[in-house]
Coordinates of C-alpha atoms in Angstrom, one line a residue:
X147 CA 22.2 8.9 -5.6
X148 CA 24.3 6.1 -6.7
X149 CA 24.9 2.3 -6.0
X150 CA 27.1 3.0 -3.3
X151 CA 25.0 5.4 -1.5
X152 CA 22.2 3.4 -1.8
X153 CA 23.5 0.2 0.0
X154 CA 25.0 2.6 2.2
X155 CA 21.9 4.2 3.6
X156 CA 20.0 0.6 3.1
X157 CA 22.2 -1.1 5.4
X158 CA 22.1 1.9 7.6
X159 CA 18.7 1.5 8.2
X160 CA 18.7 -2.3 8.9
X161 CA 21.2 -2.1 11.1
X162 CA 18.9 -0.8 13.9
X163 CA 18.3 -3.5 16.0
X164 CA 15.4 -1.5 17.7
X165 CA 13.6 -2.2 14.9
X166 CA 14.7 -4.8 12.7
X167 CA 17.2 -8.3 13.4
X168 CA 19.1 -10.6 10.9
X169 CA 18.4 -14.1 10.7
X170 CA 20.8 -16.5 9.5
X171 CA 18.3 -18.4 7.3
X172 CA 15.2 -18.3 5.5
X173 CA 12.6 -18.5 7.8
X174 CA 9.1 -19.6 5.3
X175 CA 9.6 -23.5 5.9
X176 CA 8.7 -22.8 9.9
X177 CA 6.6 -19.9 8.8
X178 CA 4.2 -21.6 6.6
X179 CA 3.7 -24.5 9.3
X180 CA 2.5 -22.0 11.9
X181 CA 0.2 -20.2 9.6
X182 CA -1.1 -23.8 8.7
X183 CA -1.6 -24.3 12.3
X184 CA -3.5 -20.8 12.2
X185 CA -5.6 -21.4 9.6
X186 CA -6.6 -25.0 10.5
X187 CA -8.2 -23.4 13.9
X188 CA -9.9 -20.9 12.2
X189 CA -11.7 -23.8 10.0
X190 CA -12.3 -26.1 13.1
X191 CA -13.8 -22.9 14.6
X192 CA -15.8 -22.7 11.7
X193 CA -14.6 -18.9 11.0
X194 CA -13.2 -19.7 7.4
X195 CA -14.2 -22.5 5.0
X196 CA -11.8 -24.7 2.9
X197 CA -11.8 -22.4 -0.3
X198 CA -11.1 -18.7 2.5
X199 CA -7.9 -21.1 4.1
X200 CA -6.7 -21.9 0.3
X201 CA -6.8 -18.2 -0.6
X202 CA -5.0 -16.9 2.9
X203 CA -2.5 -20.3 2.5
X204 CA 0.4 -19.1 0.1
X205 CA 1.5 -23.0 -0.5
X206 CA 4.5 -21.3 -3.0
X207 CA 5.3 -17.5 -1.5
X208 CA 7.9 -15.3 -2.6
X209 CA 10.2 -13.6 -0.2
X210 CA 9.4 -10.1 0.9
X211 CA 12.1 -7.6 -0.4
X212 CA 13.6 -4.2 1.2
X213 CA 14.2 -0.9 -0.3
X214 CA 13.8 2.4 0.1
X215 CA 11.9 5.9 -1.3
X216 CA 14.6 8.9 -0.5
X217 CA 13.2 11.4 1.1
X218 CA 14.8 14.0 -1.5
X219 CA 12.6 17.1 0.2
X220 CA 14.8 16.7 3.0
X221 CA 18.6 16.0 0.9
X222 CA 19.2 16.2 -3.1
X223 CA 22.6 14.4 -2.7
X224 CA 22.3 12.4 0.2
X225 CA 18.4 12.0 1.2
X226 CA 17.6 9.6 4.4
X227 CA 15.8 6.8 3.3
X228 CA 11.9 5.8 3.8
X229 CA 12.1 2.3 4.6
X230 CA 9.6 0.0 2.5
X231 CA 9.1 -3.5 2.4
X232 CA 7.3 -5.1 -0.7
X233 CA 5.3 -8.1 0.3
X234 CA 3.4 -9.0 -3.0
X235 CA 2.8 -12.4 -3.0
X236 CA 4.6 -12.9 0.2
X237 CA 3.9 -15.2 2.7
X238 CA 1.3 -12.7 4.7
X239 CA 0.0 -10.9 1.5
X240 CA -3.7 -12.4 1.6
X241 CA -3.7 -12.6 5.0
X242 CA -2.8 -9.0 5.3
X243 CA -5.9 -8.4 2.6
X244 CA -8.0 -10.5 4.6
X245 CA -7.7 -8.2 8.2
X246 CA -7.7 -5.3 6.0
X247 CA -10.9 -6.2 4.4
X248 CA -12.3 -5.9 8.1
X249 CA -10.7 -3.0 9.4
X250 CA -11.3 -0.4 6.6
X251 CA -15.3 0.1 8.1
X252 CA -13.8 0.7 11.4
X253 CA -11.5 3.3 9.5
X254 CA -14.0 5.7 7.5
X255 CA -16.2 5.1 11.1
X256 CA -13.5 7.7 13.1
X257 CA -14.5 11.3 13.5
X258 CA -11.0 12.4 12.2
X259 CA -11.0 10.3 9.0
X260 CA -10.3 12.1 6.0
X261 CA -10.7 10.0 2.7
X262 CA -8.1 12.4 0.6
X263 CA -7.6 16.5 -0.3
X264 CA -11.4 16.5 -2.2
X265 CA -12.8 15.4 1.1
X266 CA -11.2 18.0 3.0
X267 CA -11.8 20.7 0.4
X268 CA -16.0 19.5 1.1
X269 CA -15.4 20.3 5.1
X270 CA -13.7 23.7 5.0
X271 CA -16.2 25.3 2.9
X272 CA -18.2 25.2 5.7
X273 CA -16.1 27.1 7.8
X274 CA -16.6 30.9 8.7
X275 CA -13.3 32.4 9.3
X276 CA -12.4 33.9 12.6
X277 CA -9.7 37.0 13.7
X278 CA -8.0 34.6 16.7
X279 CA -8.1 31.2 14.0
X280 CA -5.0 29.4 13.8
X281 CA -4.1 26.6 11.0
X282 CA -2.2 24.1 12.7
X283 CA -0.7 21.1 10.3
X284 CA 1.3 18.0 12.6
X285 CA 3.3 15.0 11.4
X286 CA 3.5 12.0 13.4
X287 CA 7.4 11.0 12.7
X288 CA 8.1 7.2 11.6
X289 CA 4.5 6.6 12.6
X290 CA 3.8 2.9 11.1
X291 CA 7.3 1.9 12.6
X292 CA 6.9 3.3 16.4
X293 CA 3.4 0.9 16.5
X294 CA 4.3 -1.0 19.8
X295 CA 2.2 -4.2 19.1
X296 CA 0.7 -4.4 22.3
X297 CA -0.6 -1.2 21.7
X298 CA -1.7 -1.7 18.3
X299 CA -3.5 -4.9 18.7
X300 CA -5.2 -3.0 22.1
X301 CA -6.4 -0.6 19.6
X302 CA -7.7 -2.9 16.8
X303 CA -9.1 -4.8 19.6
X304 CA -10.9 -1.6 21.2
X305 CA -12.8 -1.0 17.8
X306 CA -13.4 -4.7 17.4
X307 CA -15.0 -4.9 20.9
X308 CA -17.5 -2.2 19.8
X309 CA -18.8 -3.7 16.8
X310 CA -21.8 -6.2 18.3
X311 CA -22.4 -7.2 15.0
X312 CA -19.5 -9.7 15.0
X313 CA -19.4 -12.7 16.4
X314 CA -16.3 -12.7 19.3
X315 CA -14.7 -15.8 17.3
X316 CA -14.5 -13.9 14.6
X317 CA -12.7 -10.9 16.2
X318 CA -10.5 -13.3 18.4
X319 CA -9.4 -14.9 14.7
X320 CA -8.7 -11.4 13.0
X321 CA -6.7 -10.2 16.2
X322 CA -4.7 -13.5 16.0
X323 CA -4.3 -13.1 12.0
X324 CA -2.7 -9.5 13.0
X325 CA -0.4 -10.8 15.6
X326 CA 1.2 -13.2 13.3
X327 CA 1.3 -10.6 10.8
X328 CA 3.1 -8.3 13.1
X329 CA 5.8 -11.1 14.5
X330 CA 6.5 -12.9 11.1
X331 CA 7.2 -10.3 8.9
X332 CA 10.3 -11.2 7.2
X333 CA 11.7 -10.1 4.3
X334 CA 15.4 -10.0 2.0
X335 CA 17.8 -7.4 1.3
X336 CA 20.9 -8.3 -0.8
X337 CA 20.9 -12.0 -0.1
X338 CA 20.4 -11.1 3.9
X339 CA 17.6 -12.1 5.5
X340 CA 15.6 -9.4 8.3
X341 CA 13.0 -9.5 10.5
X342 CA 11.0 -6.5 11.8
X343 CA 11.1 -6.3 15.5
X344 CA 8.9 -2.9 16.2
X345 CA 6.0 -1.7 13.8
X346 CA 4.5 -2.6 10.9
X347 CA 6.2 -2.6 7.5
X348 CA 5.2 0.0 5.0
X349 CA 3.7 -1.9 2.1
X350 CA 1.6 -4.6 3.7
X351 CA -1.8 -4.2 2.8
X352 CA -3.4 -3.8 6.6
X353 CA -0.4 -1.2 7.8
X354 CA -2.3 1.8 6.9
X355 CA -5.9 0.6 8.7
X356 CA -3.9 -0.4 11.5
X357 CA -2.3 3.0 11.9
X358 CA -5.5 4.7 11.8
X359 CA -6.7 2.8 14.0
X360 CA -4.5 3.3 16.6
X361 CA -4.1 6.5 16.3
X362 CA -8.1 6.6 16.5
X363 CA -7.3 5.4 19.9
X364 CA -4.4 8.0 20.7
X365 CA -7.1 10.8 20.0
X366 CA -9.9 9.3 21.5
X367 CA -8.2 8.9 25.0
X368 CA -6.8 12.6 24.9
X369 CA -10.0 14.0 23.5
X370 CA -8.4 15.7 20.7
X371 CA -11.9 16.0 18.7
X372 CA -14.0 17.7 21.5
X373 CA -10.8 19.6 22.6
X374 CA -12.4 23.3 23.7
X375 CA -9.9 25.0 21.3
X376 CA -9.9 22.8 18.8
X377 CA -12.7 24.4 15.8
X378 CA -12.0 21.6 13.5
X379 CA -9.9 18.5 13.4
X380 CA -9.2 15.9 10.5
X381 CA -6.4 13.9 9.9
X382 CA -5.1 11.6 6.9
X383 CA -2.9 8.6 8.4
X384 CA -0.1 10.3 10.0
X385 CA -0.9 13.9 9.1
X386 CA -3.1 16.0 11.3
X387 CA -4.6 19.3 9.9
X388 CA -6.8 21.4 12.5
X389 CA -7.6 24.7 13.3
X390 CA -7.1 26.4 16.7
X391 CA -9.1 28.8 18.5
X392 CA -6.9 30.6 21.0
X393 CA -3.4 32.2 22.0
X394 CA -0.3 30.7 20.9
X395 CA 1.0 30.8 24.5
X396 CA -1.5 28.0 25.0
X397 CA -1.0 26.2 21.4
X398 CA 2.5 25.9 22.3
X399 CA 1.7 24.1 25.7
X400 CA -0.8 21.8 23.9
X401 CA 1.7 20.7 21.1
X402 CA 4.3 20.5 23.7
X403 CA 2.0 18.5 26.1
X404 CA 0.5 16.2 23.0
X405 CA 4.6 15.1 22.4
X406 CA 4.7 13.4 26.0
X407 CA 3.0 10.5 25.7
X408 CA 3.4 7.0 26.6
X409 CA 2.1 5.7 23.1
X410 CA 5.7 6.3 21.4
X411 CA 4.7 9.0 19.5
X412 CA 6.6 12.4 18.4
X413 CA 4.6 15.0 16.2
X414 CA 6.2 17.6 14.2
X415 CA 4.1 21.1 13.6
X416 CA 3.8 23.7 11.6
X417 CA 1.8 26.8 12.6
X418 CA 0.2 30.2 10.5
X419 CA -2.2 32.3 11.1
X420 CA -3.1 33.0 7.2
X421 CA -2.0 29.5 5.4
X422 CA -1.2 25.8 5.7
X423 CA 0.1 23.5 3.3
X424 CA -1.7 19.7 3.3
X425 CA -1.6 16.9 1.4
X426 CA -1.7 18.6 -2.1
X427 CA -3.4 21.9 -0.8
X428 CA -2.5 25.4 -0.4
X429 CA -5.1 26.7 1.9
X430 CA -4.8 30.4 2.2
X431 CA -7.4 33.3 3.9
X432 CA -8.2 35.5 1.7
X433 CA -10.8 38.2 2.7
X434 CA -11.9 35.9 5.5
X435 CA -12.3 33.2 3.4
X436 CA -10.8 30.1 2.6
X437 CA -9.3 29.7 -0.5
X438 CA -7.1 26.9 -2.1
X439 CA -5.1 25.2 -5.2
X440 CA -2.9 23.0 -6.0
X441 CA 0.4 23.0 -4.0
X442 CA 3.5 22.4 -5.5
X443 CA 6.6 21.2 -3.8
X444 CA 10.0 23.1 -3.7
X445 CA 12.0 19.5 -5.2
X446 CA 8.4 19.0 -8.0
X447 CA 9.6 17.9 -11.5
X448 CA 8.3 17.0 -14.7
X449 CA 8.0 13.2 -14.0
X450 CA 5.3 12.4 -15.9
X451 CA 5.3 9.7 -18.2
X452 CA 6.9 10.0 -21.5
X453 CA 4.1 10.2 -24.3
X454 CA 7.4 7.8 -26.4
X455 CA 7.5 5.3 -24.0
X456 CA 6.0 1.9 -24.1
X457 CA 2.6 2.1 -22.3
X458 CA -0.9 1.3 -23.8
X459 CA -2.3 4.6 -26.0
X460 CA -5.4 4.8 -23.9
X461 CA -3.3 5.2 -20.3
X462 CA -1.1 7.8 -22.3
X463 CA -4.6 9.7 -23.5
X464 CA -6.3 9.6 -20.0
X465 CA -3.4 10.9 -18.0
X466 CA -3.4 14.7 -18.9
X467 CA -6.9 15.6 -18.3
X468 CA -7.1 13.1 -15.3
X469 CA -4.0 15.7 -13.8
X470 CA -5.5 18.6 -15.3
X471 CA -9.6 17.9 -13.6
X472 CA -7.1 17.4 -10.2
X473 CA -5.8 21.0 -10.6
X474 CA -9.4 22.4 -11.1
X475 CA -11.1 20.2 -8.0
X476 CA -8.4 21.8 -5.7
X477 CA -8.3 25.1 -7.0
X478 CA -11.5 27.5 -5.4
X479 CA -11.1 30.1 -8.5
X480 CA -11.2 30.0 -11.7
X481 CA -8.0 32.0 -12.4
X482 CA -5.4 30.4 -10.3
X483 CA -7.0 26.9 -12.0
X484 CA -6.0 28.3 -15.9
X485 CA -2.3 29.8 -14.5
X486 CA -1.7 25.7 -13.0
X487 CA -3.7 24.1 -16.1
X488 CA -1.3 26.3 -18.2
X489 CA 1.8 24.6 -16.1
X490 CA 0.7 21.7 -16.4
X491 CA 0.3 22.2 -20.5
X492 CA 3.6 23.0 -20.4
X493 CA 5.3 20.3 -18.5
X494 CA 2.7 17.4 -21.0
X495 CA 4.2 19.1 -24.0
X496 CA 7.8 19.1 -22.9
X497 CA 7.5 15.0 -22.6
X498 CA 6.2 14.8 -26.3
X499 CA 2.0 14.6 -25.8
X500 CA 0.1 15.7 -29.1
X501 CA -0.9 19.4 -29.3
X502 CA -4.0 18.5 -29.4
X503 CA -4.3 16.0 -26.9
X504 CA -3.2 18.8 -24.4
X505 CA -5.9 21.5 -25.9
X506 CA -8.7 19.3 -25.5
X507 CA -7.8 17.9 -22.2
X508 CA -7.3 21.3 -20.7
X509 CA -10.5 22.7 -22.7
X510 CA -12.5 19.5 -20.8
X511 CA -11.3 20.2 -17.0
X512 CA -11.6 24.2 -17.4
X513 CA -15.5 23.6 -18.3
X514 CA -15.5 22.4 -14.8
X515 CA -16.7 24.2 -12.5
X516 CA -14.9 22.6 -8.9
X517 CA -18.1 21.2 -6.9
X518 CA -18.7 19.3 -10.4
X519 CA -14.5 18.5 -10.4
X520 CA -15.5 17.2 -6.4
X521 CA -17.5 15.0 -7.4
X522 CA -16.7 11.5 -6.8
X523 CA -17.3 8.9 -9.5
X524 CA -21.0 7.2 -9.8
X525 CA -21.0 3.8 -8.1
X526 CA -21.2 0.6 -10.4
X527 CA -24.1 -0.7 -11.1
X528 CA -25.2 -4.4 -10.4
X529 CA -24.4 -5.1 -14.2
X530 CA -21.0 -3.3 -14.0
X531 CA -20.3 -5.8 -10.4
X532 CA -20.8 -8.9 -12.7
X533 CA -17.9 -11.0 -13.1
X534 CA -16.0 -10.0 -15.9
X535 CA -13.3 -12.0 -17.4
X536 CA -9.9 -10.3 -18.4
X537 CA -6.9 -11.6 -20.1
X538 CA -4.3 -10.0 -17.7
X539 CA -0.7 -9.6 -19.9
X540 CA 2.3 -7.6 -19.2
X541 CA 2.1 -4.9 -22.2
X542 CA 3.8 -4.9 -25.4
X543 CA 4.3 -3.2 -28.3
X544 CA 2.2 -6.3 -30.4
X545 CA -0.5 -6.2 -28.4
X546 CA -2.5 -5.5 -31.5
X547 CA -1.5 -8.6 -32.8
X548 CA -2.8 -10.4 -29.4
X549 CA -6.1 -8.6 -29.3
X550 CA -6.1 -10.2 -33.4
X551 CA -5.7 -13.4 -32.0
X552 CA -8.5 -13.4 -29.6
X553 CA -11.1 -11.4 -31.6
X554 CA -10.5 -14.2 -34.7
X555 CA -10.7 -17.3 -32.0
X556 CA -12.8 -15.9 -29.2
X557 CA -16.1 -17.8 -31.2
X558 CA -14.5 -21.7 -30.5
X559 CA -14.8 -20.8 -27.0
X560 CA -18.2 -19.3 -26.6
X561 CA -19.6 -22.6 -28.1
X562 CA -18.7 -24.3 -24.6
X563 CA -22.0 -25.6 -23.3
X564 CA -20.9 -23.9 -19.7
X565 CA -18.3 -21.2 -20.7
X566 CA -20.8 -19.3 -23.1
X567 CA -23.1 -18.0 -20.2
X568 CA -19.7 -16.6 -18.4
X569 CA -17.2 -15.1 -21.0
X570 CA -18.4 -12.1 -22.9
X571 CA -19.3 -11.7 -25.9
X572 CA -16.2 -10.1 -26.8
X573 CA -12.5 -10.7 -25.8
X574 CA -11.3 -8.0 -22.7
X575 CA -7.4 -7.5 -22.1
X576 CA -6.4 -5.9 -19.4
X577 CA -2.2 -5.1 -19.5
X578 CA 0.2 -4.6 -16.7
X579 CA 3.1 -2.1 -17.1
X580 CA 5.7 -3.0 -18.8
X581 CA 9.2 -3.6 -17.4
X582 CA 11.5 -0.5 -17.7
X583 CA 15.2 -0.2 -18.2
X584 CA 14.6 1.1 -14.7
X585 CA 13.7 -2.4 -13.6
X586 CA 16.7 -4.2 -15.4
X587 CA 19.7 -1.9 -14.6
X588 CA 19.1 -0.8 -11.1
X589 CA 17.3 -3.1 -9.4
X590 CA 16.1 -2.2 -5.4
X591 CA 17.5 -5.3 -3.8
X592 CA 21.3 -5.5 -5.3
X593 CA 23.4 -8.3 -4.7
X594 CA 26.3 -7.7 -2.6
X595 CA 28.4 -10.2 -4.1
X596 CA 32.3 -9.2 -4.8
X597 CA 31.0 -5.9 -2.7
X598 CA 33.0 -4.9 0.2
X599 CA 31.5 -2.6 2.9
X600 CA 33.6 -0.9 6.2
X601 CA 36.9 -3.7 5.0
X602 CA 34.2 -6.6 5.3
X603 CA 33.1 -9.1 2.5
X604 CA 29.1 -9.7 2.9
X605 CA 28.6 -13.3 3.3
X606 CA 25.1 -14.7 1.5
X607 CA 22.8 -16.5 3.8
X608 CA 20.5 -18.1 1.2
X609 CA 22.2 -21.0 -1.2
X610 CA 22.6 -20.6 -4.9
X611 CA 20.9 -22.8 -7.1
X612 CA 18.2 -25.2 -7.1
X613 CA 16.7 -26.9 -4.2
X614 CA 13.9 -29.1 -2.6
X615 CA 10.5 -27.0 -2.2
X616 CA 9.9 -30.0 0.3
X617 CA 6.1 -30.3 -0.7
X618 CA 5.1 -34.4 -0.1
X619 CA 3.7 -34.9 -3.6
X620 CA 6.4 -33.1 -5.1
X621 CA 7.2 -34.7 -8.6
X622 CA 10.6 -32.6 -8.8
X623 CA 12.1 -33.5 -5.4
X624 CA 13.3 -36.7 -5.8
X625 CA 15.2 -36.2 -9.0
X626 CA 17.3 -33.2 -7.5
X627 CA 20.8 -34.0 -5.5
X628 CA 22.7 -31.9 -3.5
X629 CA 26.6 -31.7 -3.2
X630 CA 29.1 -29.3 -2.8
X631 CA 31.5 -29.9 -5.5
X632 CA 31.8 -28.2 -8.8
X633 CA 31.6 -29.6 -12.7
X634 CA 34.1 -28.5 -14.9
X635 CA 32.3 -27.2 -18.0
X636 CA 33.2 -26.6 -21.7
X637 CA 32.3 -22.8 -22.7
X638 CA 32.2 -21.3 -26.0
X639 CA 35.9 -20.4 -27.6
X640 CA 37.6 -23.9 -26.0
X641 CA 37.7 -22.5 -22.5
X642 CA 36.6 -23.9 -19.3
X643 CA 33.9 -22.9 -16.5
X644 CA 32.4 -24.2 -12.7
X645 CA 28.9 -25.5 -12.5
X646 CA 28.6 -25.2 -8.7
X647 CA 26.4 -28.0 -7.1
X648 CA 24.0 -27.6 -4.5

């Protein structure tokens, strides 16, 4: 996939007016005002305090940006693209945190929740196998962009209404936090600014609560879950596995029935009498019962991480039994777990990991057996929920030096009267990935400057240069100036150049 294809298929995408719409300018000015205005009533109605509206208030947010994940499964050479919209530190990005905080008990509280492929593996060993069984997988297409709002805030409200534990401001204030979540979610793409008109975007923090719960509501009102011919029913966001107990004759009409719907929806399905393929799983009957292991997609590569590349050791160390205990907690028997441990060897020792490394990690996850591999991790304890305080820093090859540093230093700050009950006792870093060449030479959001699409030049909406943030206390405001002239500059070897002014 090159440069071309990729603005291609970007602008492709955005130029569905069904579900997104240019704006000529950046819209955060009149943005943050109404959010202001949100927040102030929640504080009046005593819902949040000062410090909860200074968290959700992003006084200084970055603009969300556009890309896309290609859906290679479907194309090598020209996959359609997934849309995504990154909203880190956006405008909505705490408030998004905020609903979600709320939304995730109503989540785990539906009959058809399923946490990941370890919680599914715990509910079909309890299944006895039948002759007239049926696995039945479905795919709700473009699910988190076919939310209606209307509908989606009727379903968030429908679970909110049910809790009695909260008081109705409270809910009233969520709903409205969701509604301006939904209707202001703006974002760039090359110098072009979009807004979503239908859905929510894939990548804000609430989108995947919100979508379960209203599909919750989807099920609930057509009685999938006490369905008479449905023996089991779980699903995981927008992928439905369940098993059927009855002809195909009438499968058929209920698959064909479930697709006409007012709710917007259109599932895809898959349907065997012996297997299914979910999530990560292979499920297969064998002998009546249910087996699985690890499934392995047609377009899977070695993509794992480079043991060369510049990452902190212990993230490098962790990774290949962390893979290898995933192979032995989906796999039901012990010999189909060696033959995909063995793969998995393999592919670790083609991207450079130490022999021994690879030995020892494999000899670790085979001693499992795959309840103990299903297992989830011990909760912290109340000592491991104390406050801990990290030095966060991008990663770099002389972290050593930085870790130095701290360790010879760290004692001048424990003598602080205050800070000595608080920091530890030792210095704790925690890194971010480093930036790849990945990062630097092919950005997602290109600029579209000099680039000519279908005979047209792309015109930027957003001004180069620097400008006004337009804060009152502002120190840097008043010494900037606009014009729109340029300055003839000297540049190196006697030549000249433009400073554009702005």
């Amino acid at each position: 996939m090159d440069r071309d294809y990729y603005l291609g298929e970007s602008l492709r995408i955005l130029s569905d007016t069904q579900y997104y719409k240019m704006i000529p300018e950046d819209p955060t000015p009149v943005f943050k005002k109404k959010l202001l205005t949100l927040l102030d009533l929640g504080m009046t109605s005593g819902i949040i305090n000062k410090k909860e509206k200074n968290f959700l208030f992003n006084n200084h947010p970055t603009t969300a940006r556009f890309y896309f994940l290609p859906k290679i499964h479907k194309s090598v050479t020209k996959p359609p693209g997934r849309p995504i919209i990154s909203g880190i530190d956006s405008l909505t990005c705490n408030l998004s945190a905020y609903v979600d905080k709320f939304l995730q008990h109503y989540v785990s509280s539906l009959p058809s929740y399923l946490r990941d492929s370890a919680h599914l593996i715990s509910f079909l060993d309890d299944i006895q196998w039948e002759p007239n069984y049926h696995w039945v997988t479905l795919d709700v297409s473009s699910l988190y962009s076919n939310i209606q709002h209307d509908l989606g805030i009727r379903a968030t409200r429908h679970y909110l209404t049910i809790d009695e534990r909260m008081p109705k401001l409270q809910k009233e204030f969520i709903l409205d936090c969701i509604e301006f979540i939904l209707h202001h979610n703006y974002f760039s793409f090359a110098d072009r600014f979009y807004i979503q008109n239908k859905g929510t975007a894939m990548g804000t923090k609430f989108a995947p609560s919100y979508a379960n719960l209203f599909v919750g509501l989807f099920e609930e009102s057509l009685g999938l879950i006490t369905h008479r011919n449905i023996i089991f029913y779980k699903r995981y966001i927008d992928d439905v596995i369940l098993i059927w107990n009855g002809t195909i004759i009438d499968l058929n009409k209920f698959i064909e029935d479930l697709n006409k719907n007012s709710w917007g929806l259109e599932f895809s399905s898959e349907v065997n009498k012996n297997k299914a393929i979910f999530l990560d799983l292979h499920i297969e009957i064998v002998a009546k019962r249910i087996t699985t292991k690890t499934h392995f997609k047609k377009v899977d590569s070695n993509s794992y991480l480079d043991y060369s590349s510049c990452h902190y050791s212990k993230w490098k160390q962790n990774i290949p039994f962390g893979q290898m205990k995933r192979i032995r907690r989906n796999c039901s028997d012990n010999k189909t777990a060696k033959e995909q441990i063995t793969l998995l060897k393999n592919r670790f020792k083609e991207k450079g990991y130490p022999k021994g490394l690879i030995n020892t990690s494999a000899k670790r996850a085979l001693a499992l057996d795959q309840k103990t591999a299903l297992k989830p991790n011990p909760p912290k304890t109340i000592e491991d929920s104390k406050f801990q305080f990290n030095l966060i820093t991008r990663y770099n090859v002389h972290h050593q030096d930085i870790r130095q540093v701290l360790n010879k230093h760290w004692n001048i700050l424990l003598k602080d009267p205050i800070l000595k009950y608080i920091l530890p006792k030792q210095p704790m870093i925690t890194f971010r990935r480093a930036k790849t060449l990945k990062n630097q030479i092919a950005p997602s959001c290109p600029n579209l400057e000099n680039k000519i699409i279908k005979g047209k030049r792309p015109v930027a909406t957003t001004k180069v240069g620097i400008r006004k943030c337009g804060q009152r206390k502002c120190l840097c405001c008043p010494m900037i100036t606009h014009g729109t002239g340029a300055i003839q500059i000297p540049k190196i070897g006697g030549n000249t150049g433009r400073l554009l002014e702005y």
